[in-house]
Coordinates of C-alpha atoms in Angstrom, one line a residue:
Chain A
M1 CA 51.0 65.0 -49.4
S2 CA 50.5 68.3 -51.1
S3 CA 48.3 66.7 -53.7
N4 CA 46.0 65.6 -51.0
V5 CA 45.7 69.2 -49.7
N6 CA 44.7 70.2 -53.2
I7 CA 42.0 67.6 -53.4
N8 CA 40.4 68.6 -50.1
T9 CA 40.4 72.3 -50.7
G10 CA 39.6 71.9 -54.3
S11 CA 36.5 69.7 -53.8
N12 CA 33.5 71.6 -55.0
T13 CA 30.5 72.9 -53.1
T14 CA 28.3 70.4 -54.9
V15 CA 29.5 68.0 -52.3
S16 CA 27.2 68.5 -49.3
P17 CA 29.2 69.4 -46.1
G18 CA 26.5 67.7 -44.0
G19 CA 26.0 70.8 -41.8
L20 CA 27.9 72.1 -38.8
P21 CA 28.0 69.9 -35.8
S22 CA 25.7 71.3 -33.1
R23 CA 28.4 71.0 -30.4
R24 CA 26.0 70.6 -27.6
N25 CA 28.2 68.0 -25.9
T26 CA 31.1 70.4 -26.0
E27 CA 28.9 72.9 -24.3
L28 CA 27.9 70.4 -21.6
A29 CA 31.6 69.5 -20.9
M30 CA 32.5 73.2 -20.7
L31 CA 29.5 73.9 -18.4
V32 CA 30.6 71.2 -16.0
F33 CA 34.0 72.8 -15.9
A34 CA 32.4 76.2 -15.5
V35 CA 30.4 75.0 -12.4
L36 CA 33.4 73.2 -10.9
I37 CA 35.7 76.3 -10.9
P38 CA 33.4 78.5 -8.7
A39 CA 33.0 75.5 -6.4
F40 CA 36.7 75.3 -6.1
A41 CA 36.9 79.0 -5.4
Y42 CA 34.2 78.7 -2.8
A43 CA 36.1 75.9 -1.0
N44 CA 39.3 78.0 -1.2
V45 CA 37.7 81.0 0.4
G46 CA 36.3 78.8 3.2
L47 CA 39.6 77.2 3.9
A48 CA 41.4 80.5 3.9
K49 CA 39.0 82.3 6.2
D50 CA 37.8 79.6 8.6
G51 CA 40.1 76.7 8.0
E52 CA 37.2 74.5 6.9
I53 CA 35.1 73.8 3.9
P54 CA 32.1 76.2 4.1
A55 CA 28.8 74.8 5.2
G56 CA 26.8 76.1 2.3
M57 CA 29.2 74.6 -0.2
L58 CA 26.9 71.8 -1.4
G59 CA 23.9 74.1 -1.6
Y60 CA 25.6 76.8 -3.6
G61 CA 27.4 74.3 -5.8
L62 CA 24.3 72.3 -6.5
G63 CA 22.3 75.5 -7.0
L64 CA 24.7 76.7 -9.7
G65 CA 24.9 73.2 -11.2
V66 CA 21.2 72.7 -11.4
L67 CA 20.8 76.2 -12.9
A68 CA 23.4 75.5 -15.5
G69 CA 22.0 72.0 -16.2
I70 CA 18.5 73.4 -16.8
A71 CA 19.9 76.1 -19.1
H72 CA 21.8 73.5 -21.0
L73 CA 18.7 71.3 -21.5
V74 CA 16.7 74.2 -22.7
V75 CA 19.4 75.3 -25.2
R76 CA 19.6 71.6 -26.4
R77 CA 15.9 71.6 -27.0
W78 CA 15.1 75.1 -28.3
A79 CA 18.4 76.4 -29.7
P80 CA 20.3 73.2 -30.7
Y81 CA 22.8 75.0 -33.0
A82 CA 23.6 77.9 -30.6
D83 CA 27.2 78.8 -29.9
P84 CA 28.8 76.3 -27.5
L85 CA 30.9 78.8 -25.5
M86 CA 28.5 81.6 -24.6
L87 CA 26.6 79.7 -21.9
P88 CA 29.6 78.2 -20.2
V89 CA 31.5 81.5 -20.1
A90 CA 28.5 83.4 -18.8
T91 CA 27.9 80.7 -16.2
L92 CA 31.6 80.8 -15.1
L93 CA 31.6 84.6 -14.7
N94 CA 28.3 84.6 -12.8
G95 CA 29.5 81.8 -10.5
L96 CA 32.8 83.6 -9.8
G97 CA 30.8 86.8 -9.1
L98 CA 28.7 84.9 -6.6
V99 CA 31.7 83.5 -4.9
L100 CA 33.4 86.9 -4.7
I101 CA 30.3 88.6 -3.3
W102 CA 30.0 85.8 -0.8
R103 CA 33.6 86.2 0.1
L104 CA 33.2 89.9 0.7
D105 CA 30.1 89.1 2.8
Q106 CA 32.5 87.4 5.2
E107 CA 34.0 90.7 6.1
P108 CA 32.0 92.1 9.0
T109 CA 33.1 95.7 8.5
I110 CA 31.4 95.9 5.1
T111 CA 28.4 93.6 5.8
T112 CA 26.7 95.7 8.4
P113 CA 22.9 95.9 8.3
A114 CA 23.2 99.6 7.3
L115 CA 25.1 98.6 4.2
G116 CA 22.5 96.0 3.2
G117 CA 23.9 92.9 5.1
A118 CA 24.9 89.8 3.2
M119 CA 24.3 90.1 -0.5
A120 CA 25.3 86.7 -1.9
P121 CA 21.8 85.0 -1.2
G122 CA 20.1 87.9 -3.0
Q123 CA 22.5 87.8 -5.8
L124 CA 21.9 84.1 -6.2
M125 CA 18.2 84.8 -6.4
W126 CA 18.8 87.5 -9.0
S127 CA 21.0 85.1 -11.0
T128 CA 18.3 82.5 -10.9
L129 CA 15.8 85.1 -12.2
G130 CA 18.3 86.1 -14.8
V131 CA 18.7 82.5 -16.1
A132 CA 15.0 82.0 -16.0
L133 CA 14.5 85.2 -18.1
A134 CA 17.2 84.0 -20.5
L135 CA 15.5 80.6 -20.9
G136 CA 12.2 82.4 -21.4
V137 CA 13.7 84.5 -24.2
L138 CA 15.1 81.3 -25.8
I139 CA 11.8 79.5 -25.6
F140 CA 9.5 82.3 -26.6
L141 CA 11.7 84.2 -29.0
R142 CA 11.8 81.6 -31.8
D143 CA 13.2 84.0 -34.4
H144 CA 15.1 87.2 -33.6
R145 CA 13.7 88.9 -36.6
V146 CA 10.4 89.3 -34.8
L147 CA 12.1 92.1 -32.8
Q148 CA 12.4 94.1 -36.0
R149 CA 8.7 94.8 -35.9
Y150 CA 9.2 96.7 -32.7
T151 CA 11.8 99.1 -33.9
Y152 CA 10.1 102.3 -33.0
I153 CA 8.2 100.9 -30.0
S154 CA 11.6 99.9 -28.6
M155 CA 12.9 103.4 -29.2
V156 CA 10.0 104.9 -27.1
V157 CA 10.5 102.2 -24.4
A158 CA 14.3 102.9 -24.2
L159 CA 13.7 106.6 -24.0
I160 CA 11.3 106.2 -21.1
L161 CA 13.7 103.8 -19.3
L162 CA 16.5 106.3 -19.8
I163 CA 14.6 109.4 -18.7
L164 CA 12.7 107.8 -15.8
P165 CA 15.5 107.8 -13.3
M166 CA 15.8 111.6 -13.5
F167 CA 12.7 111.8 -11.3
F168 CA 14.1 109.6 -8.6
P169 CA 16.6 110.7 -5.9
A170 CA 20.3 110.3 -6.6
R171 CA 22.1 107.4 -5.0
Y172 CA 25.8 107.2 -4.7
G173 CA 25.9 110.4 -6.7
A174 CA 24.1 109.2 -9.8
R175 CA 20.5 109.2 -10.8
I176 CA 20.3 105.9 -12.5
W177 CA 17.9 104.1 -10.2
I178 CA 14.1 103.7 -10.1
T179 CA 12.9 103.1 -6.6
I180 CA 9.5 101.4 -6.3
P181 CA 8.5 101.6 -2.6
G182 CA 8.1 98.2 -1.0
V183 CA 9.5 96.3 -4.0
G184 CA 13.0 97.6 -4.3
S185 CA 15.0 99.5 -6.9
L186 CA 16.3 98.8 -10.3
Q187 CA 18.6 100.3 -12.8
P188 CA 16.7 100.8 -16.0
G189 CA 19.8 101.6 -18.0
E190 CA 20.8 98.0 -18.0
F191 CA 17.6 97.0 -19.8
A192 CA 17.6 100.0 -22.0
K193 CA 20.9 99.0 -23.5
I194 CA 19.3 95.8 -25.0
I195 CA 16.2 97.6 -26.1
I196 CA 18.1 100.5 -27.7
A197 CA 20.3 98.0 -29.6
V198 CA 17.1 96.6 -31.1
F199 CA 16.0 100.1 -32.1
F200 CA 19.4 101.0 -33.6
A201 CA 19.5 97.7 -35.5
G202 CA 16.1 98.2 -37.0
Y203 CA 16.6 101.8 -37.8
L204 CA 20.1 101.5 -39.3
M205 CA 19.0 98.5 -41.4
V206 CA 16.5 100.7 -43.2
K207 CA 18.6 103.9 -43.3
R208 CA 22.1 102.6 -43.9
D209 CA 22.2 103.2 -47.6
A210 CA 21.1 106.8 -47.2
L211 CA 23.7 107.3 -44.5
A212 CA 26.5 105.5 -46.4
L213 CA 26.0 106.8 -49.9
A214 CA 24.4 110.2 -49.9
S215 CA 27.4 112.2 -48.8
R216 CA 30.0 114.6 -50.1
R217 CA 33.7 113.9 -49.9
F218 CA 35.7 116.5 -48.2
M219 CA 39.4 116.1 -47.1
G220 CA 39.2 112.3 -47.3
L221 CA 36.1 112.2 -45.1
Y222 CA 32.6 111.6 -46.3
L223 CA 30.5 114.4 -45.0
P224 CA 26.9 113.2 -44.4
R225 CA 24.0 115.4 -45.4
G226 CA 22.5 117.6 -42.8
R227 CA 19.3 115.7 -42.5
D228 CA 21.1 112.4 -42.1
L229 CA 23.1 114.0 -39.3
G230 CA 19.9 114.6 -37.4
P231 CA 19.7 111.2 -35.7
I232 CA 23.3 111.2 -34.5
L233 CA 22.9 114.7 -33.1
A234 CA 19.7 113.6 -31.4
I235 CA 21.4 110.6 -29.7
W236 CA 24.3 112.9 -28.8
A237 CA 22.0 115.4 -27.2
L238 CA 20.2 112.6 -25.3
S239 CA 23.4 111.1 -24.0
L240 CA 24.5 114.6 -22.9
M241 CA 21.2 115.0 -21.1
I242 CA 21.8 111.8 -19.3
L243 CA 25.2 113.0 -18.4
I244 CA 23.9 116.3 -17.1
F245 CA 20.7 115.3 -15.3
E246 CA 21.6 111.8 -14.2
T247 CA 25.2 112.7 -13.7
D248 CA 26.1 109.3 -15.0
L249 CA 29.1 109.2 -17.3
G250 CA 28.9 105.4 -17.9
T251 CA 25.4 105.3 -19.3
S252 CA 25.9 108.2 -21.6
L253 CA 29.2 106.8 -22.8
L254 CA 27.5 103.4 -23.4
F255 CA 24.7 104.8 -25.5
F256 CA 26.6 107.2 -27.6
G257 CA 29.4 104.6 -28.1
L258 CA 26.9 101.9 -29.0
F259 CA 25.3 104.2 -31.6
V260 CA 28.7 105.1 -33.2
I261 CA 29.8 101.4 -33.3
M262 CA 26.5 100.3 -35.0
L263 CA 26.6 103.3 -37.4
Y264 CA 30.1 102.3 -38.4
V265 CA 29.3 98.7 -38.9
A266 CA 26.2 99.5 -40.9
T267 CA 27.7 102.1 -43.2
E268 CA 31.5 101.2 -43.3
R269 CA 32.2 104.9 -43.1
T270 CA 35.1 105.9 -41.0
S271 CA 33.8 109.5 -41.0
W272 CA 31.1 108.5 -38.6
V273 CA 33.7 107.3 -36.0
V274 CA 35.6 110.5 -36.4
F275 CA 32.4 112.5 -35.9
G276 CA 31.4 110.4 -33.0
L277 CA 34.7 110.7 -31.2
G278 CA 34.7 114.5 -31.8
L279 CA 31.2 115.0 -30.5
S280 CA 31.7 112.8 -27.4
A281 CA 35.0 114.5 -26.6
A282 CA 33.4 118.0 -27.0
G283 CA 30.4 116.9 -24.9
A284 CA 32.5 115.3 -22.2
V285 CA 34.8 118.3 -21.9
A286 CA 31.9 120.7 -21.8
V287 CA 30.0 118.7 -19.1
A288 CA 33.0 118.0 -17.1
S289 CA 33.8 121.7 -16.8
F290 CA 30.5 122.5 -15.0
A291 CA 28.9 119.4 -13.6
G292 CA 30.3 118.9 -10.1
H293 CA 29.8 115.2 -9.8
V294 CA 31.5 114.5 -13.1
Q295 CA 34.2 116.9 -12.3
S296 CA 35.1 115.2 -9.0
R297 CA 35.3 111.9 -10.9
V298 CA 37.7 113.4 -13.4
D299 CA 39.8 115.0 -10.6
N300 CA 40.1 111.6 -8.9
W301 CA 41.2 110.1 -12.1
L302 CA 43.8 112.8 -12.8
N303 CA 45.1 112.9 -9.2
P304 CA 44.3 109.6 -7.7
L305 CA 46.7 110.0 -4.8
A306 CA 45.4 113.4 -3.7
T307 CA 43.7 113.2 -0.3
E308 CA 40.0 114.0 0.1
N309 CA 38.9 115.2 3.5
G310 CA 42.1 113.7 4.9
A311 CA 41.5 110.2 3.3
V312 CA 42.7 108.7 0.2
T313 CA 40.3 108.3 -2.7
E314 CA 38.6 105.0 -3.7
T315 CA 40.6 105.2 -7.0
A316 CA 43.8 105.1 -5.0
Q317 CA 42.6 102.3 -2.8
A318 CA 41.7 100.2 -5.8
M319 CA 45.2 100.9 -7.1
Y320 CA 46.7 99.8 -3.8
S321 CA 44.8 96.6 -3.9
F322 CA 46.0 95.8 -7.5
G323 CA 49.5 96.6 -6.2
S324 CA 49.3 94.3 -3.2
G325 CA 47.9 91.5 -5.4
G326 CA 50.9 91.6 -7.6
M327 CA 51.5 88.9 -10.2
L328 CA 49.8 85.9 -8.6
G329 CA 47.6 87.5 -6.0
S330 CA 47.2 87.0 -2.3
G331 CA 44.8 84.1 -2.6
L332 CA 41.1 84.0 -2.4
G333 CA 39.9 85.2 1.0
Q334 CA 43.2 86.7 2.0
G335 CA 43.0 90.2 0.5
Y336 CA 42.1 93.5 2.1
S337 CA 39.8 95.0 -0.4
R338 CA 37.3 95.5 2.5
L339 CA 39.3 98.6 3.2
I340 CA 37.8 100.3 0.2
G341 CA 34.7 100.6 2.4
G342 CA 31.0 100.7 1.9
I343 CA 29.5 98.3 -0.7
A344 CA 31.8 99.6 -3.4
P345 CA 34.1 96.5 -3.3
K346 CA 31.0 94.3 -4.1
S347 CA 29.7 96.4 -6.9
D348 CA 31.9 99.0 -8.7
Y349 CA 35.2 97.8 -7.4
I350 CA 34.8 94.1 -7.6
L351 CA 37.6 94.0 -10.1
A352 CA 39.9 95.4 -7.4
T353 CA 39.1 92.3 -5.3
V354 CA 39.9 90.1 -8.3
G355 CA 43.1 92.0 -8.9
E356 CA 44.2 91.7 -5.3
E357 CA 43.2 88.1 -4.5
L358 CA 43.9 86.5 -7.9
G359 CA 46.6 88.9 -9.0
L360 CA 47.4 90.1 -12.5
T361 CA 47.2 86.5 -13.7
G362 CA 43.6 86.0 -12.5
L363 CA 42.5 89.5 -13.6
M364 CA 43.8 88.7 -17.1
A365 CA 42.0 85.4 -17.2
I366 CA 38.7 87.2 -16.2
L367 CA 39.3 89.8 -18.9
V368 CA 40.0 87.1 -21.5
L369 CA 36.8 85.4 -20.5
Y370 CA 34.9 88.7 -21.3
G371 CA 36.9 88.9 -24.5
L372 CA 35.9 85.4 -25.4
L373 CA 32.2 86.2 -24.9
V374 CA 32.6 89.4 -27.1
E375 CA 34.5 87.3 -29.7
R376 CA 31.6 84.8 -29.8
G377 CA 29.1 87.7 -30.2
M378 CA 31.1 89.2 -33.1
R379 CA 31.5 85.8 -34.7
T380 CA 27.7 85.4 -34.5
A381 CA 27.3 88.7 -36.2
L382 CA 29.7 87.6 -39.0
A383 CA 27.8 84.3 -39.4
A384 CA 24.3 85.8 -39.2
R385 CA 22.6 85.7 -42.6
D386 CA 20.1 88.6 -42.2
P387 CA 21.2 92.2 -41.9
F388 CA 19.0 92.8 -38.8
G389 CA 20.5 89.9 -37.0
K390 CA 24.0 91.0 -37.9
L391 CA 23.4 94.6 -36.6
L392 CA 21.6 93.4 -33.5
A393 CA 24.4 90.9 -32.6
V394 CA 27.0 93.7 -33.2
G395 CA 25.0 96.1 -31.0
L396 CA 24.5 93.7 -28.1
T397 CA 28.1 92.6 -28.2
G398 CA 29.3 96.2 -28.5
A399 CA 27.2 97.3 -25.6
F400 CA 28.6 94.4 -23.5
A401 CA 32.2 95.2 -24.6
L402 CA 31.8 98.9 -23.9
Q403 CA 30.4 98.2 -20.5
V404 CA 33.3 95.9 -19.6
F405 CA 35.7 98.5 -21.0
V406 CA 34.1 101.4 -19.1
V407 CA 34.1 99.6 -15.8
A408 CA 37.5 97.9 -16.1
G409 CA 39.0 101.1 -17.4
G410 CA 37.5 103.1 -14.5
V411 CA 38.7 100.7 -11.8
T412 CA 42.2 100.4 -13.2
G413 CA 42.5 104.2 -13.7
L414 CA 42.5 104.3 -17.4
I415 CA 39.4 106.5 -17.7
P416 CA 37.4 108.3 -15.0
L417 CA 35.3 106.0 -12.9
T418 CA 31.7 105.6 -13.9
G419 CA 28.7 104.2 -12.1
M420 CA 28.3 101.0 -14.1
T421 CA 28.6 97.4 -13.0
M422 CA 30.8 94.7 -14.3
P423 CA 28.5 92.3 -16.2
F424 CA 27.8 89.1 -14.3
L425 CA 30.6 89.7 -11.8
A426 CA 29.4 92.7 -9.7
Q427 CA 26.6 92.8 -7.2
G428 CA 23.3 94.1 -8.7
G429 CA 20.1 92.5 -9.7
S430 CA 19.2 94.6 -12.8
S431 CA 22.7 94.0 -14.2
V432 CA 22.7 90.3 -13.9
I433 CA 19.2 89.9 -15.2
A434 CA 19.7 92.2 -18.2
N435 CA 23.0 90.5 -19.1
W436 CA 21.5 87.1 -19.1
A437 CA 18.8 88.3 -21.4
L438 CA 21.5 89.8 -23.6
V439 CA 23.3 86.5 -23.8
A440 CA 20.0 84.7 -24.5
I441 CA 19.3 86.9 -27.5
L442 CA 22.9 86.3 -28.8
L443 CA 22.3 82.6 -28.3
R444 CA 19.1 82.8 -30.4
I445 CA 20.9 84.7 -33.2
S446 CA 23.8 82.3 -33.2
D447 CA 21.4 79.4 -33.3
T448 CA 19.7 80.9 -36.4
A449 CA 23.1 81.7 -37.9
R450 CA 24.7 78.3 -37.4
R451 CA 21.6 76.2 -38.3
P452 CA 22.2 74.4 -41.6
A453 CA 20.5 76.0 -44.6
P454 CA 17.2 74.4 -45.5
A455 CA 17.4 72.1 -48.6
P456 CA 16.7 74.0 -51.8
A457 CA 13.4 73.4 -53.6
P458 CA 13.6 70.3 -55.8
S459 CA 12.8 72.2 -59.0
P460 CA 15.5 70.7 -61.3
D461 CA 14.1 67.2 -60.6
A462 CA 10.7 68.1 -61.9
E463 CA 12.0 69.1 -65.3
M464 CA 11.9 66.5 -68.0
T465 CA 15.2 65.1 -69.3
Q466 CA 15.8 66.1 -72.9
V467 CA 16.3 63.1 -75.2
V468 CA 19.3 63.0 -77.5
R469 CA 18.1 62.6 -81.1
P470 CA 20.6 60.8 -83.2
Chain B
M1 CA 44.9 75.9 7.5
S2 CA 48.5 75.4 6.6
E3 CA 50.3 77.9 4.6
L4 CA 51.4 75.3 2.0
T5 CA 47.8 74.1 1.3
L6 CA 46.6 77.7 0.7
T7 CA 49.5 78.4 -1.6
V8 CA 48.8 75.3 -3.6
M9 CA 45.1 76.2 -3.8
R10 CA 45.9 79.7 -4.8
L11 CA 48.2 78.7 -7.7
G12 CA 45.9 75.7 -8.5
F13 CA 43.0 78.0 -8.8
L14 CA 44.8 80.3 -11.2
A15 CA 45.9 77.3 -13.2
V16 CA 42.3 76.0 -13.4
L17 CA 41.0 79.4 -14.5
W18 CA 43.6 79.6 -17.3
L19 CA 42.9 75.9 -18.2
F20 CA 39.3 76.9 -18.8
V21 CA 40.4 79.8 -21.0
I22 CA 42.7 77.5 -23.0
V23 CA 40.0 74.8 -23.4
A24 CA 37.6 77.5 -24.6
V25 CA 40.1 78.7 -27.1
Q26 CA 40.5 75.1 -28.3
V27 CA 36.8 74.9 -28.8
I28 CA 36.8 77.9 -31.1
R29 CA 40.1 77.0 -32.7
S30 CA 38.7 76.5 -36.2
D31 CA 37.3 80.1 -36.0
L32 CA 40.6 81.5 -35.1
F33 CA 43.1 79.5 -37.2
G34 CA 40.8 78.3 -40.0
T35 CA 39.8 74.7 -40.6
R36 CA 42.7 72.3 -40.4
V37 CA 43.2 70.2 -43.5
T38 CA 43.9 66.6 -42.5
Q39 CA 45.4 63.8 -44.4
R40 CA 42.7 61.4 -43.2
A41 CA 41.4 60.7 -46.7
A42 CA 44.7 59.3 -48.0
R43 CA 45.3 57.3 -44.8
R44 CA 41.9 55.7 -44.9
N45 CA 42.4 54.6 -48.5
D46 CA 45.8 53.1 -47.6
S47 CA 44.5 51.2 -44.6
R48 CA 41.6 49.9 -46.6
A49 CA 43.9 48.7 -49.3
Q50 CA 46.1 47.0 -46.8
R51 CA 43.1 45.3 -45.2
Q52 CA 42.1 44.0 -48.5
Q53 CA 45.4 42.6 -49.4
P54 CA 45.1 39.1 -48.0
P55 CA 41.8 37.9 -49.7
Q56 CA 43.1 39.2 -53.0
R57 CA 46.2 37.1 -52.7
Q58 CA 44.1 34.0 -52.3
Q59 CA 41.8 34.8 -55.2
Q60 CA 44.1 35.4 -58.2
Q61 CA 47.7 34.9 -58.8
P62 CA 48.5 38.0 -60.9
Q63 CA 46.4 40.2 -58.7
P64 CA 49.0 41.0 -56.0
A65 CA 51.4 42.4 -58.4
R66 CA 48.8 44.5 -60.1
R67 CA 47.4 45.6 -56.8
G68 CA 50.8 46.6 -55.6
R69 CA 51.1 49.0 -58.5
G70 CA 47.4 49.9 -58.5
N71 CA 47.7 50.8 -54.9
R72 CA 50.0 53.7 -55.6
G73 CA 48.1 54.4 -58.9
A74 CA 44.6 54.1 -57.4
P75 CA 42.5 57.1 -58.5
T76 CA 42.2 59.7 -55.7
K77 CA 39.9 62.2 -57.3
L78 CA 37.1 62.6 -59.7
V79 CA 37.4 65.5 -62.2
V80 CA 34.8 67.0 -64.4
S81 CA 36.6 67.8 -67.6
E82 CA 33.7 68.9 -69.8
G83 CA 30.3 70.5 -69.3
S84 CA 29.0 73.2 -67.1
L85 CA 30.8 71.9 -64.0
T86 CA 34.2 71.8 -65.7
G87 CA 37.0 71.9 -63.1
T88 CA 35.0 70.4 -60.3
T89 CA 36.9 67.8 -58.3
V90 CA 35.6 65.4 -55.7
A91 CA 38.0 63.4 -53.5
L92 CA 37.4 59.7 -53.7
Q93 CA 37.2 58.5 -50.2
G94 CA 35.5 55.1 -50.6
Q95 CA 32.1 56.6 -50.7
T96 CA 29.5 56.1 -53.4
I97 CA 29.2 59.1 -55.7
S98 CA 25.9 59.7 -57.3
L99 CA 25.5 61.8 -60.4
G100 CA 22.3 63.4 -61.7
R101 CA 20.2 66.4 -61.7
A102 CA 18.5 65.5 -58.4
H103 CA 19.6 68.0 -55.7
D104 CA 20.7 65.3 -53.3
S105 CA 23.2 63.9 -55.8
T106 CA 26.9 64.0 -54.8
I107 CA 27.5 65.9 -58.0
V108 CA 24.4 67.8 -59.1
L109 CA 24.6 68.0 -62.9
D110 CA 23.3 71.1 -64.4
D111 CA 22.8 69.4 -67.8
D112 CA 19.5 69.1 -69.7
Y113 CA 20.6 65.7 -71.1
A114 CA 21.2 64.1 -67.7
S115 CA 18.5 62.3 -65.8
S116 CA 17.6 63.0 -62.2
R117 CA 19.4 59.9 -61.0
H118 CA 21.7 59.2 -63.9
A119 CA 24.6 57.1 -62.7
R120 CA 26.7 56.2 -59.7
I121 CA 30.3 55.5 -59.2
Y122 CA 31.4 53.3 -56.3
P123 CA 34.3 51.1 -55.2
D124 CA 33.8 47.4 -55.1
R125 CA 35.3 45.2 -52.5
D126 CA 38.7 45.2 -54.1
G127 CA 38.8 49.0 -54.1
Q128 CA 38.2 49.0 -57.9
W129 CA 36.0 51.9 -59.0
I130 CA 32.8 50.9 -60.8
V131 CA 30.5 53.0 -62.8
E132 CA 26.8 51.9 -63.1
D133 CA 24.1 53.5 -65.2
L134 CA 20.9 53.9 -63.2
G135 CA 18.5 53.5 -66.1
S136 CA 19.1 57.0 -67.5
T137 CA 17.2 58.4 -70.5
N138 CA 20.3 59.1 -72.6
G139 CA 22.7 56.6 -71.2
T140 CA 26.2 56.7 -69.7
Y141 CA 29.2 56.2 -72.0
L142 CA 32.5 54.8 -70.9
D143 CA 34.9 55.9 -73.7
R144 CA 32.6 55.2 -76.7
T145 CA 30.6 52.3 -75.4
R146 CA 27.2 52.7 -73.8
L147 CA 27.1 51.0 -70.4
T148 CA 24.6 48.2 -69.9
T149 CA 26.2 46.6 -66.8
P150 CA 28.3 48.0 -63.9
T151 CA 31.7 48.3 -65.4
P152 CA 35.2 48.9 -63.8
I153 CA 36.7 52.2 -64.8
P154 CA 40.1 52.0 -66.4
P155 CA 42.4 54.8 -65.4
G156 CA 42.0 57.9 -67.5
A157 CA 38.9 56.7 -69.3
P158 CA 36.3 59.4 -69.9
I159 CA 32.8 58.8 -68.7
R160 CA 30.3 60.8 -70.7
I161 CA 26.9 61.8 -69.3
G162 CA 24.9 64.1 -71.5
K163 CA 27.3 67.0 -72.2
T164 CA 29.3 66.3 -69.1
V165 CA 32.6 64.3 -69.2
I166 CA 34.2 63.1 -66.0
E167 CA 37.4 61.2 -65.4
L168 CA 39.1 59.5 -62.4
R169 CA 42.6 60.8 -61.8
K170 CA 45.4 60.0 -59.4

């Protein structure tokens, strides 16, 4: 038996492995599963609230199924070697988000016309647009390395997207929205995170040797040269400006964190992480001490049970709903997260609804699903053959992971709450569209990474065989 | 709606959600735990040998006894013992092994004295491994003799191709 093991591991690379299986059929099976779970949840909500299967069941189920089916066919045709898990996991999260929003739409107290009315139909439309954009990316972006050409253009575009919301009025205490009269509003930060990952990947690919090698050693840390420190200080200043002028902790944390992650991956220097953490801590403390909006968020975080104008804070309400959910949850459609009030349960606090109705067990499952998506992204980065693709995959995955951490941490009271949305789950058009585009770029990189290497040039065949002379 | 149905649905939904997670982890298992080494190669050899038992018994009388011993002693791997690829092993799993400088050969010989398609080694119907020269420039040698026809390989006999020597081992 042991000799067999030796044979198999010992066989040389001259034996062609025949390429990785494309695993599209696995993806199809997982997709069917991922469509059935939200359909189950939908029926569950209907039975719990009205005692009957909801009327729109077939429509929503078929809608999600058709969407997933088209996505699968496009991946099969245009990215046949792409990762088999990303699409099903994203579909499942998006479907669960739709069901949760529809479930909260059934609560009359938070579905008044003043609060925007029912949001599930709109969210379904945004999801469709998001999937369409993702498929467009897959069809038209044949090679992710094309993005490398737009390194500095994407820097400019990202800066514009980040700065633009400063000139629009604040909503819910944060200036992260662009309002176009008659069309609606969008959150440019969601798109900026993809574009800035492209910039960081392109920039760090060129500069990483300078950042990694030209440094002095001091107390076990590599101190970078002053001029190499420039970019990190510039990004730091920018994220502080976002924090001050847009009063949005989440966006600034996302951008600075993303930069530090990519810097660390590109240079393998721990000193950058130390610098980054130090700078962000200093910045956060400084801003929190004088910006009122940030300060109140920090206060809510430190004293969640303190009353505010005679009422408990939203942070406390979210904790109550987690508590009432317990281990196994109250069941879909049987929670009281509507008591949080406003549209918060549909957007920022959607995880509180998950925690109450699905309990710790369900919340953990959702977080593991996010973890799986992040793992697939990191795996793609490991498998990618070109440095730009590696860095871009790390950047996109890192942005996604940071966003999940910032939102989940904020809702569960680990860090101060920030105005970001849970990717795919929470209500919000910009978020769902941007995250589908992010998944599409990751699918494209993983397709390139897992594609079998082209056959080497047949040069040895062309040479003449030497003749043995006796 | 009855309380019982809702409870069953509630727990069922959690179970289904975790089932998805577990299936997803199974899909990426090879990433997490490494590729599993299976014993399929050995089993396939055995089953083939068993299938071939009856016809052999009809053909020749001394064959069964020899096969019985040869079964256990059948070569399981091909080892390159001399030349630039020294140390390379290939598991013998009933497939034809082509040798030569052509890049699509099973063993790509980096040897100036080898032809593009030099020789091939394959099992005949009885599971006996045969070496055949494919009209190479410098010839294929089994022990000391240059091959002219497909020849069964005795255990341990060196096959010389240019500067490369290969052997079949158990």
